[in-house]
Amino acid sequence: PMPMSVALGDARIRGRDLMDLKPGDIIMLDKSTSEPVVVSISGRPMFVARPGKLKDQVAVKICDRVHGGPDNGGSPSVELNF
């Protein structure tokens, strides 16, 4: 199996607040739940997806491939085709 990760967003938090986190606390991210996310395989951005749920599980729906990138002579770019 290959490791897969999905970045849902970023947040900045002070060290003291980090140490005070407990179950049930909410961390606000910089993305809306309606924004696309990037799916990385082995640390390399590969797909664009939409976050959602399937039954009681958090899931992502693959929408497109990430185009460009260092291997293709440019920076990674996202091209959505729905």
PDB file of N, CA, C and O in Angstrom:
ATOM      1  N   PRO A   1       0.818  -1.197   0.000  1.00  0.00           N
ATOM      2  CA  PRO A   1       0.000   0.000   0.000  1.00  0.00           C
ATOM      3  C   PRO A   1       0.862   1.261   0.000  1.00  0.00           C
ATOM      4  O   PRO A   1       1.939   1.283   0.574  1.00  0.00           O
ATOM      5  N   MET A   2       0.351   2.299  -0.619  1.00  0.00           N
ATOM      6  CA  MET A   2       1.060   3.578  -0.674  1.00  0.00           C
ATOM      7  C   MET A   2       0.372   4.560   0.272  1.00  0.00           C
ATOM      8  O   MET A   2      -0.852   4.587   0.340  1.00  0.00           O
ATOM      9  N   PRO A   3       1.157   5.376   0.987  1.00  0.00           N
ATOM     10  CA  PRO A   3       0.526   6.339   1.896  1.00  0.00           C
ATOM     11  C   PRO A   3      -0.197   7.440   1.135  1.00  0.00           C
ATOM     12  O   PRO A   3       0.312   7.972   0.153  1.00  0.00           O
ATOM     13  N   MET A   4      -1.405   7.748   1.586  1.00  0.00           N
ATOM     14  CA  MET A   4      -2.214   8.797   0.969  1.00  0.00           C
ATOM     15  C   MET A   4      -2.598   9.792   2.050  1.00  0.00           C
ATOM     16  O   MET A   4      -2.919   9.406   3.170  1.00  0.00           O
ATOM     17  N   SER A   5      -2.547  11.079   1.708  1.00  0.00           N
ATOM     18  CA  SER A   5      -2.965  12.106   2.660  1.00  0.00           C
ATOM     19  C   SER A   5      -3.796  13.153   1.945  1.00  0.00           C
ATOM     20  O   SER A   5      -3.664  13.357   0.744  1.00  0.00           O
ATOM     21  N   VAL A   6      -4.663  13.801   2.714  1.00  0.00           N
ATOM     22  CA  VAL A   6      -5.525  14.858   2.197  1.00  0.00           C
ATOM     23  C   VAL A   6      -5.416  16.033   3.164  1.00  0.00           C
ATOM     24  O   VAL A   6      -5.696  15.878   4.347  1.00  0.00           O
ATOM     25  N   ALA A   7      -4.980  17.182   2.655  1.00  0.00           N
ATOM     26  CA  ALA A   7      -4.882  18.381   3.492  1.00  0.00           C
ATOM     27  C   ALA A   7      -6.217  19.119   3.442  1.00  0.00           C
ATOM     28  O   ALA A   7      -6.616  19.630   2.405  1.00  0.00           O
ATOM     29  N   LEU A   8      -6.912  19.159   4.570  1.00  0.00           N
ATOM     30  CA  LEU A   8      -8.214  19.819   4.626  1.00  0.00           C
ATOM     31  C   LEU A   8      -8.089  21.321   4.825  1.00  0.00           C
ATOM     32  O   LEU A   8      -9.031  22.064   4.575  1.00  0.00           O
ATOM     33  N   GLY A   9      -6.932  21.788   5.268  1.00  0.00           N
ATOM     34  CA  GLY A   9      -6.718  23.211   5.495  1.00  0.00           C
ATOM     35  C   GLY A   9      -5.574  23.424   6.463  1.00  0.00           C
ATOM     36  O   GLY A   9      -4.978  22.473   6.958  1.00  0.00           O
ATOM     37  N   ASP A  10      -5.287  24.674   6.750  1.00  0.00           N
ATOM     38  CA  ASP A  10      -4.212  25.037   7.664  1.00  0.00           C
ATOM     39  C   ASP A  10      -4.787  25.899   8.776  1.00  0.00           C
ATOM     40  O   ASP A  10      -5.820  26.549   8.615  1.00  0.00           O
ATOM     41  N   ALA A  11      -4.083  25.898   9.888  1.00  0.00           N
ATOM     42  CA  ALA A  11      -4.449  26.743  11.021  1.00  0.00           C
ATOM     43  C   ALA A  11      -3.177  27.132  11.756  1.00  0.00           C
ATOM     44  O   ALA A  11      -2.191  26.401  11.733  1.00  0.00           O
ATOM     45  N   ARG A  12      -3.209  28.294  12.378  1.00  0.00           N
ATOM     46  CA  ARG A  12      -2.106  28.742  13.232  1.00  0.00           C
ATOM     47  C   ARG A  12      -2.634  28.766  14.661  1.00  0.00           C
ATOM     48  O   ARG A  12      -3.740  29.236  14.905  1.00  0.00           O
ATOM     49  N   ILE A  13      -1.827  28.232  15.570  1.00  0.00           N
ATOM     50  CA  ILE A  13      -2.250  28.161  16.963  1.00  0.00           C
ATOM     51  C   ILE A  13      -1.047  28.466  17.851  1.00  0.00           C
ATOM     52  O   ILE A  13       0.082  28.058  17.540  1.00  0.00           O
ATOM     53  N   ARG A  14      -1.279  29.213  18.922  1.00  0.00           N
ATOM     54  CA  ARG A  14      -0.203  29.517  19.861  1.00  0.00           C
ATOM     55  C   ARG A  14       0.145  28.260  20.647  1.00  0.00           C
ATOM     56  O   ARG A  14      -0.706  27.387  20.875  1.00  0.00           O
ATOM     57  N   GLY A  15       1.398  28.178  21.076  1.00  0.00           N
ATOM     58  CA  GLY A  15       1.866  27.011  21.821  1.00  0.00           C
ATOM     59  C   GLY A  15       1.043  26.732  23.061  1.00  0.00           C
ATOM     60  O   GLY A  15       0.725  25.582  23.369  1.00  0.00           O
ATOM     61  N   ARG A  16       0.689  27.790  23.795  1.00  0.00           N
ATOM     62  CA  ARG A  16      -0.101  27.608  25.022  1.00  0.00           C
ATOM     63  C   ARG A  16      -1.474  27.032  24.693  1.00  0.00           C
ATOM     64  O   ARG A  16      -1.964  26.136  25.378  1.00  0.00           O
ATOM     65  N   ASP A  17      -2.096  27.541  23.598  1.00  0.00           N
ATOM     66  CA  ASP A  17      -3.402  27.015  23.191  1.00  0.00           C
ATOM     67  C   ASP A  17      -3.284  25.559  22.748  1.00  0.00           C
ATOM     68  O   ASP A  17      -4.183  24.751  22.993  1.00  0.00           O
ATOM     69  N   LEU A  18      -2.189  25.220  22.089  1.00  0.00           N
ATOM     70  CA  LEU A  18      -1.955  23.841  21.659  1.00  0.00           C
ATOM     71  C   LEU A  18      -1.893  22.903  22.868  1.00  0.00           C
ATOM     72  O   LEU A  18      -2.489  21.833  22.876  1.00  0.00           O
ATOM     73  N   MET A  19      -1.200  23.337  23.906  1.00  0.00           N
ATOM     74  CA  MET A  19      -1.063  22.513  25.106  1.00  0.00           C
ATOM     75  C   MET A  19      -2.397  22.357  25.852  1.00  0.00           C
ATOM     76  O   MET A  19      -2.588  21.389  26.572  1.00  0.00           O
ATOM     77  N   ASP A  20      -3.311  23.322  25.659  1.00  0.00           N
ATOM     78  CA  ASP A  20      -4.604  23.281  26.348  1.00  0.00           C
ATOM     79  C   ASP A  20      -5.690  22.540  25.566  1.00  0.00           C
ATOM     80  O   ASP A  20      -6.818  22.418  26.049  1.00  0.00           O
ATOM     81  N   LEU A  21      -5.384  22.047  24.353  1.00  0.00           N
ATOM     82  CA  LEU A  21      -6.407  21.344  23.564  1.00  0.00           C
ATOM     83  C   LEU A  21      -6.885  20.098  24.287  1.00  0.00           C
ATOM     84  O   LEU A  21      -6.106  19.385  24.926  1.00  0.00           O
ATOM     85  N   LYS A  22      -8.184  19.853  24.164  1.00  0.00           N
ATOM     86  CA  LYS A  22      -8.760  18.655  24.777  1.00  0.00           C
ATOM     87  C   LYS A  22      -9.833  18.092  23.836  1.00  0.00           C
ATOM     88  O   LYS A  22     -10.272  18.786  22.920  1.00  0.00           O
ATOM     89  N   PRO A  23     -10.231  16.842  24.018  1.00  0.00           N
ATOM     90  CA  PRO A  23     -11.263  16.267  23.158  1.00  0.00           C
ATOM     91  C   PRO A  23     -12.502  17.149  23.116  1.00  0.00           C
ATOM     92  O   PRO A  23     -12.951  17.663  24.140  1.00  0.00           O
ATOM     93  N   GLY A  24     -13.020  17.371  21.905  1.00  0.00           N
ATOM     94  CA  GLY A  24     -14.203  18.186  21.718  1.00  0.00           C
ATOM     95  C   GLY A  24     -13.898  19.615  21.278  1.00  0.00           C
ATOM     96  O   GLY A  24     -14.780  20.312  20.804  1.00  0.00           O
ATOM     97  N   ASP A  25     -12.634  20.067  21.467  1.00  0.00           N
ATOM     98  CA  ASP A  25     -12.258  21.403  21.001  1.00  0.00           C
ATOM     99  C   ASP A  25     -12.296  21.450  19.483  1.00  0.00           C
ATOM    100  O   ASP A  25     -12.089  20.438  18.810  1.00  0.00           O
ATOM    101  N   ILE A  26     -12.557  22.626  18.949  1.00  0.00           N
ATOM    102  CA  ILE A  26     -12.652  22.807  17.503  1.00  0.00           C
ATOM    103  C   ILE A  26     -11.542  23.734  17.043  1.00  0.00           C
ATOM    104  O   ILE A  26     -11.315  24.782  17.653  1.00  0.00           O
ATOM    105  N   ILE A  27     -10.844  23.352  15.985  1.00  0.00           N
ATOM    106  CA  ILE A  27      -9.791  24.175  15.387  1.00  0.00           C
ATOM    107  C   ILE A  27     -10.315  24.681  14.052  1.00  0.00           C
ATOM    108  O   ILE A  27     -10.669  23.887  13.181  1.00  0.00           O
ATOM    109  N   MET A  28     -10.387  25.989  13.898  1.00  0.00           N
ATOM    110  CA  MET A  28     -10.864  26.593  12.651  1.00  0.00           C
ATOM    111  C   MET A  28      -9.761  26.515  11.594  1.00  0.00           C
ATOM    112  O   MET A  28      -8.622  26.906  11.859  1.00  0.00           O
ATOM    113  N   LEU A  29     -10.105  26.030  10.416  1.00  0.00           N
ATOM    114  CA  LEU A  29      -9.165  25.931   9.307  1.00  0.00           C
ATOM    115  C   LEU A  29      -9.387  27.093   8.349  1.00  0.00           C
ATOM    116  O   LEU A  29     -10.407  27.770   8.399  1.00  0.00           O
ATOM    117  N   ASP A  30      -8.430  27.281   7.441  1.00  0.00           N
ATOM    118  CA  ASP A  30      -8.499  28.405   6.505  1.00  0.00           C
ATOM    119  C   ASP A  30      -9.276  28.098   5.233  1.00  0.00           C
ATOM    120  O   ASP A  30      -9.306  28.907   4.323  1.00  0.00           O
ATOM    121  N   LYS A  31      -9.917  26.934   5.149  1.00  0.00           N
ATOM    122  CA  LYS A  31     -10.684  26.569   3.961  1.00  0.00           C
ATOM    123  C   LYS A  31     -12.125  26.295   4.312  1.00  0.00           C
ATOM    124  O   LYS A  31     -12.430  25.823   5.401  1.00  0.00           O
ATOM    125  N   SER A  32     -12.981  26.538   3.347  1.00  0.00           N
ATOM    126  CA  SER A  32     -14.390  26.199   3.481  1.00  0.00           C
ATOM    127  C   SER A  32     -14.563  24.712   3.162  1.00  0.00           C
ATOM    128  O   SER A  32     -13.774  24.133   2.409  1.00  0.00           O
ATOM    129  N   THR A  33     -15.612  24.104   3.698  1.00  0.00           N
ATOM    130  CA  THR A  33     -15.866  22.692   3.397  1.00  0.00           C
ATOM    131  C   THR A  33     -16.271  22.479   1.946  1.00  0.00           C
ATOM    132  O   THR A  33     -16.272  21.357   1.462  1.00  0.00           O
ATOM    133  N   SER A  34     -16.600  23.567   1.238  1.00  0.00           N
ATOM    134  CA  SER A  34     -16.987  23.436  -0.164  1.00  0.00           C
ATOM    135  C   SER A  34     -15.793  23.592  -1.117  1.00  0.00           C
ATOM    136  O   SER A  34     -15.937  23.381  -2.315  1.00  0.00           O
ATOM    137  N   GLU A  35     -14.628  23.959  -0.600  1.00  0.00           N
ATOM    138  CA  GLU A  35     -13.450  24.134  -1.453  1.00  0.00           C
ATOM    139  C   GLU A  35     -12.804  22.782  -1.767  1.00  0.00           C
ATOM    140  O   GLU A  35     -12.820  21.873  -0.928  1.00  0.00           O
ATOM    141  N   PRO A  36     -12.222  22.648  -2.969  1.00  0.00           N
ATOM    142  CA  PRO A  36     -11.528  21.402  -3.299  1.00  0.00           C
ATOM    143  C   PRO A  36     -10.285  21.227  -2.442  1.00  0.00           C
ATOM    144  O   PRO A  36      -9.721  22.192  -1.934  1.00  0.00           O
ATOM    145  N   VAL A  37      -9.883  19.976  -2.266  1.00  0.00           N
ATOM    146  CA  VAL A  37      -8.679  19.630  -1.513  1.00  0.00           C
ATOM    147  C   VAL A  37      -7.736  18.857  -2.423  1.00  0.00           C
ATOM    148  O   VAL A  37      -8.151  18.306  -3.450  1.00  0.00           O
ATOM    149  N   VAL A  38      -6.471  18.816  -2.055  1.00  0.00           N
ATOM    150  CA  VAL A  38      -5.485  18.090  -2.840  1.00  0.00           C
ATOM    151  C   VAL A  38      -5.178  16.763  -2.145  1.00  0.00           C
ATOM    152  O   VAL A  38      -4.909  16.728  -0.935  1.00  0.00           O
ATOM    153  N   VAL A  39      -5.219  15.683  -2.904  1.00  0.00           N
ATOM    154  CA  VAL A  39      -4.898  14.347  -2.407  1.00  0.00           C
ATOM    155  C   VAL A  39      -3.472  14.037  -2.835  1.00  0.00           C
ATOM    156  O   VAL A  39      -3.153  14.088  -4.032  1.00  0.00           O
ATOM    157  N   SER A  40      -2.624  13.725  -1.864  1.00  0.00           N
ATOM    158  CA  SER A  40      -1.223  13.393  -2.156  1.00  0.00           C
ATOM    159  C   SER A  40      -0.996  11.905  -1.945  1.00  0.00           C
ATOM    160  O   SER A  40      -1.525  11.306  -1.006  1.00  0.00           O
ATOM    161  N   ILE A  41      -0.201  11.317  -2.836  1.00  0.00           N
ATOM    162  CA  ILE A  41       0.191   9.919  -2.730  1.00  0.00           C
ATOM    163  C   ILE A  41       1.703   9.909  -2.524  1.00  0.00           C
ATOM    164  O   ILE A  41       2.441  10.485  -3.327  1.00  0.00           O
ATOM    165  N   SER A  42       2.152   9.279  -1.449  1.00  0.00           N
ATOM    166  CA  SER A  42       3.573   9.264  -1.093  1.00  0.00           C
ATOM    167  C   SER A  42       4.165  10.672  -1.084  1.00  0.00           C
ATOM    168  O   SER A  42       5.275  10.901  -1.548  1.00  0.00           O
ATOM    169  N   GLY A  43       3.398  11.651  -0.593  1.00  0.00           N
ATOM    170  CA  GLY A  43       3.868  13.022  -0.479  1.00  0.00           C
ATOM    171  C   GLY A  43       3.799  13.841  -1.754  1.00  0.00           C
ATOM    172  O   GLY A  43       4.174  15.007  -1.762  1.00  0.00           O
ATOM    173  N   ARG A  44       3.330  13.268  -2.843  1.00  0.00           N
ATOM    174  CA  ARG A  44       3.268  13.968  -4.125  1.00  0.00           C
ATOM    175  C   ARG A  44       1.811  14.297  -4.477  1.00  0.00           C
ATOM    176  O   ARG A  44       0.968  13.404  -4.534  1.00  0.00           O
ATOM    177  N   PRO A  45       1.487  15.598  -4.717  1.00  0.00           N
ATOM    178  CA  PRO A  45       0.111  15.953  -5.088  1.00  0.00           C
ATOM    179  C   PRO A  45      -0.311  15.249  -6.373  1.00  0.00           C
ATOM    180  O   PRO A  45       0.382  15.339  -7.378  1.00  0.00           O
ATOM    181  N   MET A  46      -1.422  14.515  -6.315  1.00  0.00           N
ATOM    182  CA  MET A  46      -1.853  13.722  -7.470  1.00  0.00           C
ATOM    183  C   MET A  46      -3.266  14.043  -7.945  1.00  0.00           C
ATOM    184  O   MET A  46      -3.526  13.998  -9.140  1.00  0.00           O
ATOM    185  N   PHE A  47      -4.194  14.321  -7.016  1.00  0.00           N
ATOM    186  CA  PHE A  47      -5.594  14.484  -7.388  1.00  0.00           C
ATOM    187  C   PHE A  47      -6.223  15.684  -6.691  1.00  0.00           C
ATOM    188  O   PHE A  47      -5.780  16.093  -5.623  1.00  0.00           O
ATOM    189  N   VAL A  48      -7.276  16.199  -7.305  1.00  0.00           N
ATOM    190  CA  VAL A  48      -8.114  17.222  -6.694  1.00  0.00           C
ATOM    191  C   VAL A  48      -9.411  16.513  -6.316  1.00  0.00           C
ATOM    192  O   VAL A  48      -9.942  15.720  -7.091  1.00  0.00           O
ATOM    193  N   ALA A  49      -9.900  16.788  -5.109  1.00  0.00           N
ATOM    194  CA  ALA A  49     -11.086  16.088  -4.616  1.00  0.00           C
ATOM    195  C   ALA A  49     -11.998  17.054  -3.867  1.00  0.00           C
ATOM    196  O   ALA A  49     -11.603  18.158  -3.522  1.00  0.00           O
ATOM    197  N   ARG A  50     -13.215  16.598  -3.632  1.00  0.00           N
ATOM    198  CA  ARG A  50     -14.180  17.336  -2.822  1.00  0.00           C
ATOM    199  C   ARG A  50     -14.395  16.548  -1.528  1.00  0.00           C
ATOM    200  O   ARG A  50     -14.640  15.339  -1.574  1.00  0.00           O
ATOM    201  N   PRO A  51     -14.308  17.228  -0.371  1.00  0.00           N
ATOM    202  CA  PRO A  51     -14.559  16.521   0.892  1.00  0.00           C
ATOM    203  C   PRO A  51     -16.047  16.246   1.077  1.00  0.00           C
ATOM    204  O   PRO A  51     -16.898  16.962   0.537  1.00  0.00           O
ATOM    205  N   GLY A  52     -16.354  15.200   1.823  1.00  0.00           N
ATOM    206  CA  GLY A  52     -17.745  14.860   2.098  1.00  0.00           C
ATOM    207  C   GLY A  52     -17.836  13.700   3.061  1.00  0.00           C
ATOM    208  O   GLY A  52     -16.898  13.420   3.802  1.00  0.00           O
ATOM    209  N   LYS A  53     -18.966  13.013   3.043  1.00  0.00           N
ATOM    210  CA  LYS A  53     -19.192  11.853   3.905  1.00  0.00           C
ATOM    211  C   LYS A  53     -19.790  10.726   3.078  1.00  0.00           C
ATOM    212  O   LYS A  53     -20.513  10.966   2.129  1.00  0.00           O
ATOM    213  N   LEU A  54     -19.487   9.516   3.463  1.00  0.00           N
ATOM    214  CA  LEU A  54     -20.102   8.326   2.890  1.00  0.00           C
ATOM    215  C   LEU A  54     -20.537   7.478   4.075  1.00  0.00           C
ATOM    216  O   LEU A  54     -19.688   7.016   4.845  1.00  0.00           O
ATOM    217  N   LYS A  55     -21.832   7.333   4.239  1.00  0.00           N
ATOM    218  CA  LYS A  55     -22.409   6.726   5.441  1.00  0.00           C
ATOM    219  C   LYS A  55     -21.923   7.542   6.633  1.00  0.00           C
ATOM    220  O   LYS A  55     -22.145   8.734   6.680  1.00  0.00           O
ATOM    221  N   ASP A  56     -21.228   6.926   7.582  1.00  0.00           N
ATOM    222  CA  ASP A  56     -20.734   7.671   8.748  1.00  0.00           C
ATOM    223  C   ASP A  56     -19.243   7.960   8.662  1.00  0.00           C
ATOM    224  O   ASP A  56     -18.626   8.305   9.665  1.00  0.00           O
ATOM    225  N   GLN A  57     -18.665   7.820   7.485  1.00  0.00           N
ATOM    226  CA  GLN A  57     -17.221   8.018   7.317  1.00  0.00           C
ATOM    227  C   GLN A  57     -16.934   9.319   6.572  1.00  0.00           C
ATOM    228  O   GLN A  57     -17.659   9.680   5.647  1.00  0.00           O
ATOM    229  N   VAL A  58     -15.862  10.005   6.971  1.00  0.00           N
ATOM    230  CA  VAL A  58     -15.384  11.152   6.204  1.00  0.00           C
ATOM    231  C   VAL A  58     -14.762  10.593   4.932  1.00  0.00           C
ATOM    232  O   VAL A  58     -14.083   9.564   4.949  1.00  0.00           O
ATOM    233  N   ALA A  59     -15.007  11.245   3.806  1.00  0.00           N
ATOM    234  CA  ALA A  59     -14.531  10.732   2.524  1.00  0.00           C
ATOM    235  C   ALA A  59     -14.171  11.892   1.594  1.00  0.00           C
ATOM    236  O   ALA A  59     -14.480  13.049   1.884  1.00  0.00           O
ATOM    237  N   VAL A  60     -13.494  11.583   0.498  1.00  0.00           N
ATOM    238  CA  VAL A  60     -13.243  12.566  -0.557  1.00  0.00           C
ATOM    239  C   VAL A  60     -13.644  11.936  -1.879  1.00  0.00           C
ATOM    240  O   VAL A  60     -13.498  10.734  -2.082  1.00  0.00           O
ATOM    241  N   LYS A  61     -14.171  12.760  -2.772  1.00  0.00           N
ATOM    242  CA  LYS A  61     -14.530  12.307  -4.115  1.00  0.00           C
ATOM    243  C   LYS A  61     -13.514  12.897  -5.083  1.00  0.00           C
ATOM    244  O   LYS A  61     -13.361  14.122  -5.171  1.00  0.00           O
ATOM    245  N   ILE A  62     -12.814  12.039  -5.806  1.00  0.00           N
ATOM    246  CA  ILE A  62     -11.804  12.480  -6.763  1.00  0.00           C
ATOM    247  C   ILE A  62     -12.500  13.172  -7.925  1.00  0.00           C
ATOM    248  O   ILE A  62     -13.426  12.622  -8.526  1.00  0.00           O
ATOM    249  N   CYS A  63     -12.043  14.398  -8.238  1.00  0.00           N
ATOM    250  CA  CYS A  63     -12.649  15.181  -9.317  1.00  0.00           C
ATOM    251  C   CYS A  63     -11.732  15.295 -10.527  1.00  0.00           C
ATOM    252  O   CYS A  63     -12.216  15.364 -11.653  1.00  0.00           O
ATOM    253  N   ASP A  64     -10.431  15.344 -10.298  1.00  0.00           N
ATOM    254  CA  ASP A  64      -9.496  15.556 -11.405  1.00  0.00           C
ATOM    255  C   ASP A  64      -8.085  15.220 -10.934  1.00  0.00           C
ATOM    256  O   ASP A  64      -7.852  14.998  -9.748  1.00  0.00           O
ATOM    257  N   ARG A  65      -7.168  15.201 -11.885  1.00  0.00           N
ATOM    258  CA  ARG A  65      -5.750  15.027 -11.575  1.00  0.00           C
ATOM    259  C   ARG A  65      -5.101  16.389 -11.393  1.00  0.00           C
ATOM    260  O   ARG A  65      -5.562  17.374 -11.954  1.00  0.00           O
ATOM    261  N   VAL A  66      -4.019  16.430 -10.619  1.00  0.00           N
ATOM    262  CA  VAL A  66      -3.218  17.645 -10.521  1.00  0.00           C
ATOM    263  C   VAL A  66      -2.330  17.672 -11.749  1.00  0.00           C
ATOM    264  O   VAL A  66      -1.667  16.685 -12.063  1.00  0.00           O
ATOM    265  N   HIS A  67      -2.342  18.786 -12.484  1.00  0.00           N
ATOM    266  CA  HIS A  67      -1.563  18.917 -13.715  1.00  0.00           C
ATOM    267  C   HIS A  67      -0.341  19.782 -13.467  1.00  0.00           C
ATOM    268  O   HIS A  67      -0.365  20.656 -12.608  1.00  0.00           O
ATOM    269  N   GLY A  68       0.698  19.585 -14.242  1.00  0.00           N
ATOM    270  CA  GLY A  68       1.921  20.375 -14.095  1.00  0.00           C
ATOM    271  C   GLY A  68       2.833  19.726 -13.089  1.00  0.00           C
ATOM    272  O   GLY A  68       2.862  18.520 -12.935  1.00  0.00           O
ATOM    273  N   GLY A  69       3.588  20.542 -12.379  1.00  0.00           N
ATOM    274  CA  GLY A  69       4.509  20.037 -11.375  1.00  0.00           C
ATOM    275  C   GLY A  69       5.913  19.990 -11.909  1.00  0.00           C
ATOM    276  O   GLY A  69       6.158  20.147 -13.108  1.00  0.00           O
ATOM    277  N   PRO A  70       6.870  19.786 -11.017  1.00  0.00           N
ATOM    278  CA  PRO A  70       8.270  19.802 -11.402  1.00  0.00           C
ATOM    279  C   PRO A  70       8.622  18.792 -12.491  1.00  0.00           C
ATOM    280  O   PRO A  70       9.450  19.053 -13.335  1.00  0.00           O
ATOM    281  N   ASP A  71       7.954  17.627 -12.484  1.00  0.00           N
ATOM    282  CA  ASP A  71       8.259  16.606 -13.495  1.00  0.00           C
ATOM    283  C   ASP A  71       7.766  17.009 -14.883  1.00  0.00           C
ATOM    284  O   ASP A  71       8.207  16.478 -15.885  1.00  0.00           O
ATOM    285  N   ASN A  72       6.812  17.948 -14.937  1.00  0.00           N
ATOM    286  CA  ASN A  72       6.242  18.361 -16.223  1.00  0.00           C
ATOM    287  C   ASN A  72       6.666  19.776 -16.606  1.00  0.00           C
ATOM    288  O   ASN A  72       6.000  20.434 -17.389  1.00  0.00           O
ATOM    289  N   GLY A  73       7.753  20.269 -15.996  1.00  0.00           N
ATOM    290  CA  GLY A  73       8.288  21.559 -16.385  1.00  0.00           C
ATOM    291  C   GLY A  73       7.553  22.760 -15.840  1.00  0.00           C
ATOM    292  O   GLY A  73       7.581  23.823 -16.421  1.00  0.00           O
ATOM    293  N   GLY A  74       6.892  22.639 -14.712  1.00  0.00           N
ATOM    294  CA  GLY A  74       6.205  23.785 -14.133  1.00  0.00           C
ATOM    295  C   GLY A  74       5.813  23.540 -12.708  1.00  0.00           C
ATOM    296  O   GLY A  74       6.141  22.517 -12.135  1.00  0.00           O
ATOM    297  N   SER A  75       5.140  24.504 -12.110  1.00  0.00           N
ATOM    298  CA  SER A  75       4.659  24.307 -10.747  1.00  0.00           C
ATOM    299  C   SER A  75       3.352  23.556 -10.781  1.00  0.00           C
ATOM    300  O   SER A  75       2.649  23.619 -11.774  1.00  0.00           O
ATOM    301  N   PRO A  76       3.004  22.867  -9.685  1.00  0.00           N
ATOM    302  CA  PRO A  76       1.727  22.164  -9.676  1.00  0.00           C
ATOM    303  C   PRO A  76       0.587  23.150  -9.870  1.00  0.00           C
ATOM    304  O   PRO A  76       0.598  24.237  -9.332  1.00  0.00           O
ATOM    305  N   SER A  77      -0.366  22.782 -10.686  1.00  0.00           N
ATOM    306  CA  SER A  77      -1.539  23.621 -10.858  1.00  0.00           C
ATOM    307  C   SER A  77      -2.767  22.743 -10.757  1.00  0.00           C
ATOM    308  O   SER A  77      -2.695  21.548 -10.972  1.00  0.00           O
ATOM    309  N   VAL A  78      -3.856  23.343 -10.402  1.00  0.00           N
ATOM    310  CA  VAL A  78      -5.093  22.593 -10.256  1.00  0.00           C
ATOM    311  C   VAL A  78      -6.014  22.985 -11.399  1.00  0.00           C
ATOM    312  O   VAL A  78      -6.238  24.148 -11.651  1.00  0.00           O
ATOM    313  N   GLU A  79      -6.518  21.983 -12.071  1.00  0.00           N
ATOM    314  CA  GLU A  79      -7.436  22.208 -13.185  1.00  0.00           C
ATOM    315  C   GLU A  79      -8.668  21.371 -12.910  1.00  0.00           C
ATOM    316  O   GLU A  79      -8.588  20.145 -12.876  1.00  0.00           O
ATOM    317  N   LEU A  80      -9.784  22.007 -12.658  1.00  0.00           N
ATOM    318  CA  LEU A  80     -11.008  21.268 -12.332  1.00  0.00           C
ATOM    319  C   LEU A  80     -11.872  21.090 -13.565  1.00  0.00           C
ATOM    320  O   LEU A  80     -12.163  22.036 -14.263  1.00  0.00           O
ATOM    321  N   ASN A  81     -12.269  19.865 -13.809  1.00  0.00           N
ATOM    322  CA  ASN A  81     -13.182  19.539 -14.902  1.00  0.00           C
ATOM    323  C   ASN A  81     -14.353  18.766 -14.302  1.00  0.00           C
ATOM    324  O   ASN A  81     -14.238  17.609 -14.017  1.00  0.00           O
ATOM    325  N   PHE A  82     -15.499  19.427 -14.122  1.00  0.00           N
ATOM    326  CA  PHE A  82     -16.674  18.760 -13.538  1.00  0.00           C
ATOM    327  C   PHE A  82     -17.677  18.461 -14.618  1.00  0.00           C
ATOM    328  O   PHE A  82     -17.844  19.134 -15.560  1.00  0.00           O
TER     329      PHE A  82
END
